[in-house]
CSV table of C-alpha atoms in Angstrom, one decimal:
chain,number,residue,atom,x,y,z
A,956,LEU,CA,84.1,125.8,92.6
A,957,VAL,CA,85.8,122.5,93.6
A,958,GLY,CA,89.6,122.3,94.2
A,959,VAL,CA,91.8,119.2,94.6
A,960,LEU,CA,95.1,119.8,96.3
A,961,ASN,CA,97.7,118.6,93.8
A,962,LEU,CA,100.3,117.0,96.0
A,963,VAL,CA,103.0,115.2,94.0
A,964,SER,CA,102.7,111.9,95.7
A,965,SER,CA,98.9,111.8,95.5
A,966,ASN,CA,96.4,110.7,93.0
A,967,ALA,CA,95.0,114.3,92.6
A,968,PRO,CA,94.5,114.1,88.8
A,969,ALA,CA,92.6,110.8,89.1
A,970,LEU,CA,90.5,112.2,91.9
A,971,ALA,CA,89.7,115.4,89.9
A,972,ALA,CA,88.6,113.1,87.0
A,973,THR,CA,86.2,111.2,89.4
A,974,VAL,CA,84.8,114.5,90.7
A,975,SER,CA,84.2,115.6,87.1
A,976,LYS,CA,82.5,112.3,86.3
A,977,ILE,CA,80.0,112.9,89.1
A,978,GLY,CA,79.1,116.3,87.7
A,979,PHE,CA,81.4,118.9,89.3
A,980,ALA,CA,84.3,120.6,87.5
A,981,ALA,CA,87.4,120.3,89.6
A,982,ASN,CA,90.5,122.5,89.6
A,983,LEU,CA,93.9,121.2,90.6
A,984,ILE,CA,95.4,123.4,93.2
A,985,ASN,CA,99.2,123.9,93.2
A,986,THR,CA,99.7,127.4,94.5
A,987,PRO,CA,98.2,129.7,97.2
A,988,SER,CA,96.6,132.0,94.6
A,989,GLN,CA,94.5,129.2,93.2
A,990,PHE,CA,92.5,129.0,96.4
A,991,SER,CA,90.5,132.0,95.3
A,992,GLY,CA,87.0,131.1,94.4
A,993,ILE,CA,87.2,127.6,95.7
A,994,SER,CA,84.2,126.6,97.9
A,995,HIS,CA,85.0,122.9,98.3
A,996,LEU,CA,88.5,121.7,98.7
A,997,ILE,CA,89.6,118.1,98.7
A,998,ILE,CA,93.0,116.9,100.1
A,999,PRO,CA,93.7,113.5,98.5
A,1000,GLY,CA,95.4,110.8,100.5
A,1001,ASN,CA,98.3,108.9,99.2
A,1002,GLY,CA,102.0,108.9,100.1
A,1003,SER,CA,103.6,109.4,103.5
A,1004,ILE,CA,102.7,112.0,106.1
A,1005,ALA,CA,106.3,113.2,106.2
A,1006,GLY,CA,106.3,113.6,102.4
A,1007,VAL,CA,103.0,115.4,102.3
A,1008,THR,CA,103.8,117.8,105.2
A,1009,SER,CA,107.2,118.7,103.8
A,1010,GLU,CA,105.7,119.2,100.4
A,1011,ILE,CA,103.1,121.6,101.8
A,1012,GLY,CA,105.9,123.3,103.7
A,1013,SER,CA,108.1,123.7,100.7
A,1014,VAL,CA,105.6,125.6,98.5
A,1015,GLU,CA,105.7,129.2,99.7
A,1016,PHE,CA,102.7,130.2,101.8
A,1017,LEU,CA,100.8,127.0,100.8
A,1018,ARG,CA,100.4,126.0,104.5
A,1019,ASP,CA,99.2,129.5,105.3
A,1020,ALA,CA,96.8,129.5,102.4
A,1021,LEU,CA,95.3,126.2,103.6
A,1022,LEU,CA,94.9,127.6,107.1
A,1023,ASP,CA,93.4,130.8,105.8
A,1024,TYR,CA,91.0,128.8,103.6
A,1025,VAL,CA,89.4,127.0,106.5
A,1026,LYS,CA,89.0,130.3,108.4
A,1027,THR,CA,86.6,131.5,105.8
A,1028,ASP,CA,84.0,128.9,106.5
A,1029,ARG,CA,84.5,127.1,103.2
A,1030,TYR,CA,84.3,123.3,102.9
A,1031,LEU,CA,87.2,120.9,103.3
A,1032,LEU,CA,87.4,117.1,102.9
A,1033,GLY,CA,90.6,115.2,103.7
A,1034,ILE,CA,90.8,111.7,102.4
A,1035,CYS,CA,92.9,108.9,104.1
A,1036,LEU,CA,96.3,110.6,104.7
A,1037,GLY,CA,94.5,113.9,104.0
A,1038,MET,CA,92.3,113.2,107.0
A,1039,GLN,CA,95.3,112.4,109.2
A,1040,LEU,CA,96.9,115.6,108.0
A,1041,LEU,CA,94.1,117.6,109.6
A,1042,GLY,CA,95.0,116.3,113.1
A,1043,LYS,CA,97.6,117.4,115.7
A,1044,THR,CA,100.3,114.8,115.2
A,1045,SER,CA,100.9,111.5,113.4
A,1046,GLY,CA,102.4,108.4,114.8
A,1047,GLU,CA,103.9,107.8,111.4
A,1048,SER,CA,106.5,110.6,111.8
A,1049,ASP,CA,107.5,112.9,114.7
A,1050,GLN,CA,108.8,115.5,112.2
A,1051,ALA,CA,105.5,115.8,110.3
A,1052,GLN,CA,103.9,119.2,110.8
A,1053,CYS,CA,100.2,118.4,110.6
A,1054,LEU,CA,97.6,121.2,110.1
A,1055,GLU,CA,96.2,121.0,113.7
A,1056,LEU,CA,92.6,121.7,112.6
A,1057,PHE,CA,91.3,118.8,114.7
A,1058,PRO,CA,92.6,117.8,118.2
A,1059,PHE,CA,93.1,114.1,117.3
A,1060,SER,CA,96.4,112.3,116.5
A,1061,SER,CA,96.7,109.4,114.2
A,1062,GLN,CA,98.4,106.3,115.5
A,1063,SER,CA,99.8,103.0,114.2
A,1064,MET,CA,97.2,100.3,114.0
A,1065,TYR,CA,99.8,97.7,115.0
A,1066,ARG,CA,99.5,98.6,118.7
A,1067,ASN,CA,95.8,97.8,118.7
A,1068,SER,CA,95.6,94.5,116.9
A,1069,ASN,CA,97.6,91.3,116.8
A,1070,GLU,CA,95.3,88.9,115.0
A,1071,PHE,CA,94.3,91.2,112.3
A,1072,CYS,CA,96.4,91.9,109.2
A,1073,ILE,CA,98.0,95.3,108.9
A,1074,PRO,CA,98.0,97.2,106.6
A,1075,HIS,CA,94.2,97.3,106.7
A,1076,VAL,CA,93.5,96.9,103.0
A,1077,GLY,CA,90.2,96.2,101.4
A,1078,TRP,CA,86.5,96.8,101.8
A,1079,ASN,CA,85.0,97.3,105.3
A,1080,GLN,CA,81.8,98.6,106.8
A,1081,VAL,CA,81.3,102.2,107.9
A,1082,TYR,CA,78.8,102.7,110.7
A,1083,HIS,CA,77.2,106.1,111.3
A,1084,ASP,CA,74.2,107.5,113.1
A,1085,GLY,CA,72.6,109.1,110.1
A,1086,ASN,CA,72.9,112.6,111.4
A,1087,SER,CA,75.7,113.8,109.1
A,1088,LEU,CA,74.8,115.2,105.6
A,1089,LEU,CA,78.0,113.5,104.4
A,1090,PHE,CA,76.3,110.1,104.7
A,1091,HIS,CA,73.0,111.3,103.2
A,1092,GLN,CA,71.3,108.3,101.5
A,1093,ILE,CA,74.2,106.0,102.4
A,1094,PRO,CA,73.0,103.3,104.8
A,1095,SER,CA,75.0,102.7,107.9
A,1096,GLY,CA,77.1,99.6,107.4
A,1097,SER,CA,77.9,100.3,103.7
A,1098,ASP,CA,81.2,99.1,102.5
A,1099,PHE,CA,84.0,101.5,101.6
A,1100,TYR,CA,87.6,100.8,100.4
A,1101,PHE,CA,90.4,101.3,102.9
A,1102,SER,CA,94.1,101.2,102.5
A,1103,HIS,CA,96.1,102.3,105.5
A,1104,SER,CA,98.3,101.4,108.5
A,1105,PHE,CA,97.6,104.4,110.7
A,1106,ALA,CA,94.3,105.5,112.1
A,1107,VAL,CA,92.5,107.9,114.4
A,1108,PHE,CA,91.2,106.0,117.5
A,1109,ASP,CA,90.0,108.5,120.0
A,1110,SER,CA,88.3,111.4,118.3
A,1111,GLN,CA,85.4,113.4,119.8
A,1112,GLU,CA,84.7,114.6,116.3
A,1113,SER,CA,84.1,111.1,115.0
A,1114,ILE,CA,81.0,110.8,112.8
A,1115,ALA,CA,81.5,107.2,111.7
A,1116,THR,CA,83.4,104.1,112.9
A,1117,THR,CA,84.8,101.0,111.4
A,1118,LYS,CA,86.2,97.9,113.1
A,1119,HIS,CA,89.5,96.2,112.3
A,1120,GLY,CA,90.8,94.6,115.4
A,1121,SER,CA,89.5,97.6,117.4
A,1122,LEU,CA,87.2,100.4,116.5
A,1123,PHE,CA,88.6,103.5,114.8
A,1124,SER,CA,87.2,106.7,113.4
A,1125,SER,CA,86.4,106.2,109.7
A,1126,ALA,CA,85.0,109.7,109.3
A,1127,VAL,CA,85.3,113.0,111.3
A,1128,ALA,CA,83.6,116.3,111.1
A,1129,GLN,CA,83.9,119.7,112.8
A,1130,GLY,CA,82.0,122.6,111.3
A,1131,ASN,CA,82.8,122.7,107.6
A,1132,LEU,CA,85.8,120.4,107.9
A,1133,TYR,CA,85.5,116.7,107.1
A,1134,GLY,CA,87.8,113.8,107.0
A,1135,VAL,CA,87.4,110.2,105.8
A,1136,GLN,CA,89.8,107.4,106.4
A,1137,PHE,CA,88.6,105.4,103.4
A,1138,HIS,CA,88.9,106.2,99.7
A,1139,PRO,CA,85.5,107.4,98.4
A,1140,GLU,CA,87.0,107.9,94.9
A,1141,ARG,CA,87.7,104.1,94.8
A,1142,SER,CA,84.5,103.0,96.6
A,1143,GLN,CA,82.2,102.7,93.6
A,1144,SER,CA,78.6,103.9,94.0
A,1145,PHE,CA,78.6,104.7,97.7
A,1146,GLY,CA,81.9,106.5,97.3
A,1147,ALA,CA,80.5,108.6,94.4
A,1148,LYS,CA,77.4,109.4,96.6
A,1149,LEU,CA,79.6,110.5,99.5
A,1150,LEU,CA,81.6,112.8,97.2
A,1151,GLU,CA,78.4,114.2,95.8
A,1152,ASN,CA,77.1,114.8,99.3
A,1153,PHE,CA,80.2,116.7,100.3
A,1154,LEU,CA,80.2,118.8,97.1
A,1155,ASN,CA,76.5,119.6,97.7
A,1156,LEU,CA,77.2,121.0,101.2
A,1157,GLY,CA,76.1,124.6,101.5
A,1158,ARG,CA,74.3,124.6,98.2
B,219,LEU,CA,84.7,93.0,109.3
B,220,LEU,CA,87.2,93.3,106.5
B,221,ARG,CA,85.8,91.6,103.4
B,222,LYS,CA,87.5,88.9,101.4
B,223,ARG,CA,88.4,90.3,98.0
B,224,ILE,CA,87.6,89.1,94.5
B,225,ILE,CA,90.4,90.4,92.3
B,226,PRO,CA,90.2,90.0,88.5
B,227,ARG,CA,93.6,90.1,86.9
B,228,ILE,CA,94.1,91.8,83.5
B,229,LEU,CA,97.3,90.9,81.7
B,230,VAL,CA,98.3,93.5,79.1
B,231,LYS,CA,100.5,92.8,76.2
B,232,GLU,CA,101.7,94.9,73.2
B,233,GLN,CA,100.9,93.3,69.9
B,234,ALA,CA,101.4,94.9,66.5
B,235,GLY,CA,101.8,98.3,68.1
B,236,ARG,CA,98.7,98.3,70.3
B,237,LEU,CA,97.8,96.9,73.7
B,238,ILE,CA,95.6,93.9,74.1
B,239,ALA,CA,94.3,92.1,77.2
B,240,VAL,CA,95.2,88.5,77.4
B,241,VAL,CA,94.8,85.5,79.6
B,242,SER,CA,97.7,83.1,79.9
B,243,LYS,CA,98.6,79.5,80.5
B,244,GLU,CA,101.6,79.1,82.7
B,245,PHE,CA,102.6,82.6,81.6
B,246,LYS,CA,103.8,81.0,78.3
B,247,ARG,CA,100.8,80.9,76.0
B,248,PHE,CA,98.5,83.9,75.6
B,249,TYR,CA,95.0,84.3,74.4
B,250,SER,CA,93.5,87.6,73.6
B,251,VAL,CA,90.3,88.6,75.5
B,252,GLY,CA,90.0,92.1,73.9
B,253,ASN,CA,90.7,95.7,74.6
B,254,PRO,CA,92.3,96.2,78.1
B,255,LEU,CA,90.4,99.4,78.8
B,256,SER,CA,87.1,97.7,78.0
B,257,GLN,CA,88.1,94.9,80.4
B,258,VAL,CA,88.7,97.5,83.2
B,259,LYS,CA,85.3,99.1,82.6
B,260,ILE,CA,83.6,95.7,82.6
B,261,MET,CA,85.3,94.7,85.9
B,262,ASP,CA,84.5,98.2,87.4
B,263,SER,CA,80.8,98.0,86.5
B,264,ASN,CA,80.7,94.4,87.7
B,265,LYS,CA,81.9,95.7,91.1
B,266,ALA,CA,85.3,94.0,91.4
B,267,ASP,CA,86.9,94.6,94.8
B,268,GLU,CA,90.1,95.5,93.1
B,269,ILE,CA,91.6,95.2,89.6
B,270,SER,CA,95.1,93.8,89.2
B,271,ILE,CA,96.8,94.8,86.0
B,272,ILE,CA,100.1,93.3,84.9
B,273,GLN,CA,102.2,94.4,81.9
B,274,ILE,CA,103.8,91.4,80.2
B,275,GLY,CA,106.0,90.7,77.2
B,276,GLU,CA,108.6,92.6,75.2
B,277,SER,CA,107.1,96.0,75.8
B,278,LEU,CA,108.5,95.8,79.4
B,279,ASP,CA,111.9,96.8,78.2
B,280,ARG,CA,110.9,99.9,76.4
B,281,ASP,CA,109.6,103.0,78.0
B,282,SER,CA,106.1,101.5,78.7
B,283,SER,CA,104.5,104.8,77.6
B,284,LYS,CA,101.6,103.1,75.9
B,285,PHE,CA,101.0,101.0,79.0
B,286,LEU,CA,101.3,104.0,81.3
B,287,ASP,CA,98.8,106.0,79.2
B,288,PHE,CA,96.4,103.1,79.4
B,289,LEU,CA,96.9,102.8,83.2
B,290,GLU,CA,96.1,106.5,83.6
B,291,LEU,CA,92.9,106.1,81.6
B,292,ALA,CA,92.0,102.9,83.5
B,293,VAL,CA,92.2,104.9,86.8
B,294,LYS,CA,90.3,107.8,85.4
B,295,SER,CA,87.5,105.7,84.0
B,296,SER,CA,86.9,103.5,87.0
B,297,MET,CA,86.1,103.9,90.7
B,298,THR,CA,87.7,100.6,91.7
B,299,PRO,CA,91.1,100.3,93.4
B,300,ILE,CA,93.8,99.4,90.8
B,301,SER,CA,97.1,97.6,91.5
B,302,ALA,CA,99.6,97.3,88.7
B,303,GLY,CA,103.0,95.9,88.0
B,304,GLY,CA,105.2,94.3,85.3
B,305,GLY,CA,108.5,95.7,84.3
B,306,VAL,CA,109.0,98.0,87.2
B,307,ARG,CA,112.8,97.7,87.2
B,308,THR,CA,113.8,101.3,87.9
B,309,HIS,CA,112.9,103.9,90.4
B,310,GLU,CA,111.8,106.2,87.6
B,311,LYS,CA,109.4,103.5,86.3
B,312,MET,CA,108.0,103.1,89.8
B,313,ARG,CA,107.3,106.8,90.0
B,314,LEU,CA,105.6,106.8,86.6
B,315,PHE,CA,103.4,103.9,87.6
B,316,MET,CA,102.3,105.7,90.8
B,317,LYS,CA,101.8,108.9,88.9
B,318,ALA,CA,99.1,107.2,86.8
B,319,GLY,CA,97.1,107.2,90.0
B,320,ILE,CA,97.0,103.6,90.9
B,321,GLU,CA,96.6,102.4,94.5
B,322,LYS,CA,99.3,99.8,94.7
B,323,ILE,CA,102.4,98.7,92.8
B,324,ILE,CA,103.2,95.1,92.3
B,325,LEU,CA,106.9,94.0,92.5
B,326,PRO,CA,108.1,90.4,92.0
B,327,VAL,CA,110.1,88.7,94.6
B,328,ASN,CA,113.5,88.1,93.0
B,329,THR,CA,116.2,85.7,94.2
B,330,ASN,CA,118.9,88.3,93.3
B,331,LEU,CA,117.1,91.0,95.3
B,332,LYS,CA,117.7,93.5,92.5
B,333,ASN,CA,114.4,95.4,93.1
B,334,LEU,CA,114.7,95.5,96.9
B,335,LYS,CA,115.9,99.2,96.8
B,336,ILE,CA,112.8,100.1,94.6
B,337,ALA,CA,110.6,98.3,97.2
B,338,GLU,CA,112.2,100.3,100.0
B,339,GLU,CA,111.7,103.6,98.2
B,340,MET,CA,108.2,102.7,97.3
B,341,ALA,CA,107.2,101.9,100.9
B,342,PHE,CA,109.0,105.0,102.2
B,343,ARG,CA,107.4,107.4,99.7
B,344,HIS,CA,103.9,105.9,99.4
B,345,GLY,CA,103.5,103.7,102.5
B,346,SER,CA,103.4,99.9,102.9
B,347,GLN,CA,99.8,99.7,101.9
B,348,ALA,CA,100.8,100.7,98.4
B,349,LEU,CA,103.3,97.9,97.9
B,350,GLN,CA,102.4,94.4,97.0
B,351,VAL,CA,105.1,91.8,96.3
B,352,SER,CA,104.3,88.8,94.2
B,353,LEU,CA,105.9,85.4,94.7
B,354,ASP,CA,105.4,83.4,91.4
B,355,TYR,CA,106.7,79.9,91.9
B,356,ARG,CA,106.5,76.4,90.7
B,357,LEU,CA,106.8,73.3,92.8
B,358,ILE,CA,109.8,71.1,92.1
B,359,ASN,CA,110.9,67.8,93.8
B,360,SER,CA,113.2,69.4,96.3
B,361,GLY,CA,111.3,72.6,96.9
B,362,TYR,CA,110.5,75.7,94.9
B,363,GLN,CA,111.6,77.6,91.8
B,364,LEU,CA,110.7,81.2,91.2
B,365,LYS,CA,109.5,82.4,87.8
B,366,SER,CA,112.4,84.7,87.4
B,367,SER,CA,115.2,82.2,88.2
B,368,SER,CA,116.3,78.6,87.8
B,369,LYS,CA,117.6,78.4,91.3
B,370,ASN,CA,116.1,75.7,93.5
B,371,LEU,CA,115.0,77.0,96.9
B,372,ASN,CA,113.8,75.2,100.0
B,373,ILE,CA,111.1,76.6,102.3
B,374,ASP,CA,113.6,78.3,104.6
B,375,GLU,CA,115.1,80.1,101.7
B,376,ILE,CA,111.6,81.2,100.5
B,377,VAL,CA,110.8,82.5,104.0
B,378,ALA,CA,114.2,84.4,104.2
B,379,LEU,CA,113.6,85.9,100.8
B,380,LEU,CA,110.1,87.1,101.7
B,381,SER,CA,111.4,88.5,105.0
B,382,ARG,CA,113.7,90.8,103.1
B,383,TYR,CA,110.8,92.3,101.2
B,384,LEU,CA,108.6,92.5,104.3
B,385,GLU,CA,111.5,94.4,106.0
B,386,ALA,CA,111.7,96.7,103.0
B,387,GLY,CA,108.0,97.5,103.7
B,388,ALA,CA,105.9,95.3,101.6
B,389,GLY,CA,102.3,95.6,102.8
B,390,GLU,CA,100.8,92.6,100.9
B,391,ILE,CA,102.0,89.4,99.4
B,392,SER,CA,100.5,87.6,96.5
B,393,LEU,CA,101.3,83.9,95.9
B,394,CYS,CA,100.9,82.3,92.5
B,395,ASN,CA,101.7,78.8,91.4
B,396,ILE,CA,102.6,79.5,87.8
B,397,GLU,CA,102.0,75.8,86.8
B,398,ARG,CA,98.3,76.3,87.7
B,399,ASP,CA,98.0,79.6,85.8
B,400,GLY,CA,95.2,79.3,83.3
B,401,SER,CA,94.6,75.6,84.2
B,402,LYS,CA,91.4,76.1,86.1
B,403,SER,CA,92.5,73.1,88.2
B,404,GLY,CA,92.3,74.8,91.5
B,405,LEU,CA,94.5,77.0,93.7
B,406,ASP,CA,97.7,75.6,95.2
B,407,LEU,CA,97.4,76.1,98.9
B,408,SER,CA,100.4,74.2,100.0
B,409,LEU,CA,102.9,77.1,100.2
B,410,PHE,CA,100.3,79.5,101.6
B,411,LYS,CA,99.5,77.0,104.5
B,412,ILE,CA,103.2,77.0,105.4
B,413,LEU,CA,103.7,80.7,105.1
B,414,ASP,CA,100.5,81.9,106.7
B,415,SER,CA,101.8,81.6,110.2
B,416,VAL,CA,104.9,83.7,109.5
B,417,ILE,CA,103.3,86.5,107.5
B,418,SER,CA,101.4,89.3,109.3
B,419,VAL,CA,100.4,91.2,106.1
B,420,PRO,CA,97.4,90.4,103.9
B,421,VAL,CA,97.9,87.5,101.4
B,422,THR,CA,96.2,87.1,98.1
B,423,LEU,CA,96.3,83.9,96.1
B,424,GLY,CA,96.3,83.3,92.3
B,425,GLY,CA,96.8,80.7,89.7
B,426,GLY,CA,94.2,78.0,88.9
B,427,ALA,CA,90.9,79.3,90.3
B,428,GLY,CA,88.4,77.5,88.0
B,429,LYS,CA,85.2,77.1,89.9
B,430,ILE,CA,83.3,78.6,92.8
B,431,GLU,CA,84.6,75.9,95.2
B,432,ASP,CA,88.2,77.0,94.5
B,433,PHE,CA,87.5,80.5,95.7
B,434,VAL,CA,85.7,79.2,98.7
B,435,GLU,CA,88.5,76.8,99.6
B,436,GLY,CA,91.1,79.7,99.3
B,437,TYR,CA,89.1,82.1,101.5
B,438,VAL,CA,88.4,79.4,104.1
B,439,SER,CA,92.2,78.7,104.3
B,440,GLY,CA,92.6,82.3,105.2
B,441,ALA,CA,93.5,84.1,102.0
B,442,ASP,CA,92.4,87.8,102.0
B,443,GLY,CA,91.9,87.9,98.3
B,444,ILE,CA,91.8,85.7,95.3
B,445,ILE,CA,93.2,86.8,92.0
B,446,SER,CA,91.7,85.3,88.9
B,447,GLY,CA,92.4,86.0,85.3
B,448,THR,CA,91.2,83.2,83.1
B,449,TYR,CA,88.0,82.3,85.0
B,450,LEU,CA,86.7,85.8,85.4
B,451,ALA,CA,87.7,87.0,81.9
B,452,ARG,CA,86.3,84.1,79.9
B,453,LEU,CA,83.3,83.3,81.9
B,454,ASP,CA,79.9,83.5,80.3
B,455,HIS,CA,78.4,84.8,83.5
B,456,SER,CA,79.5,87.8,85.3
B,457,LEU,CA,81.6,88.6,88.4
B,458,LEU,CA,78.4,89.6,90.1
B,459,GLN,CA,77.1,86.1,89.9
B,460,VAL,CA,80.4,84.6,91.0
B,461,ARG,CA,80.2,86.9,94.0
B,462,SER,CA,76.7,85.9,95.0
B,463,LYS,CA,77.6,82.2,94.6
B,464,ILE,CA,80.6,82.7,96.9
B,465,ALA,CA,78.5,84.7,99.4
B,466,ILE,CA,75.9,81.9,99.8
B,467,GLN,CA,78.8,79.6,100.9
B,468,ASP,CA,79.0,81.9,104.0
B,469,ILE,CA,82.2,83.6,102.8
B,470,ASN,CA,82.5,87.2,104.0
B,471,VAL,CA,82.6,88.9,100.6
B,472,ARG,CA,81.0,92.3,99.9
B,473,GLN,CA,77.3,92.0,99.0
B,474,ILE,CA,76.3,94.1,96.1
């Protein structure tokens, strides 16, 4: 069963609709009890890191439920801000309590580029070595849609990179946990393929 | 490398109780091009890089519920990034637009700065990348006039005005010479060439693209994206062909 974390500032309903369109029924997750039976969870990425972490903190036991969920070897995909949320800290806000599932921290892209426009908005190429099932049948160098000002630059868990000024991690993986900096739900056919690949993991 | 964007614009107007998609001439005269949701689906299947949707006309002042329902359906029935604006005059309206699931909201640059607080809240809650401000202008003898005001502005005043919105957190600027709107007479690059050096966020240009060369000229001048309503909506050939014709001019657009 597929779950989409229904954060207020996010596009969860639209993402759930996309997931249904590619052939998987999706449940919107609002409370800890709704994690039961979910095998593939998606954390959508819109809003600000401070807003998202405070929202997760404000629903009773939601943060604990998320952390319990990943302990049970089920699959998780964080999209954009949802990927940054999986890290240790975010340069966007000192107060934000990230989930600390990955050792990376996201940082402002300003520091790393002067001649490139920030925010990084639009289609850019994602390069990968072909070893991850997430990119099954997606050629390295395919274009995906990005929309962000913060990024992960130094992750050991990186499985794909993209260049905008400097190289950053456009996808990360560790066990059953995945994160992508781009928006697969807005990336047309390759985006649909990537979501399908994720939802087929373990099947 | 980040690709140059081809951005079809869909203007949506309420007529006799239902929504229609239109193209405009100088934002004054409107011509129907059909059902707005069909237009979104066409642009999505033709692999637009982004779809820009603007609500126009009287319906702005009412609750926009028809438009918001349409927007939600547009997001759900496509896998293309959607930006939308038109009539976002309250914080509540801004929240409702974002709730529809769009990627970006479009706010106009106003000389009276009335929507600056909305811009600030938008950037704070959703991030700069979700806020585009549009500067819709006409050239007059002594400088510029914005669509929303009859005040004459010089270039310093334009820069000062834009700076306020950038400080508020705008993550993208779209420039449109409204006299060129619907004219197919080519983009006006004069203001962009002056502003380019002072703006560090992406810039998209609109108003007047009427042939492949207009797109090429805009991209070569440094525009990140080109917005086109009339040319892409009424064209007999598709956006896919427009894309490939732009690509063979050595412009870094996405290859489909």
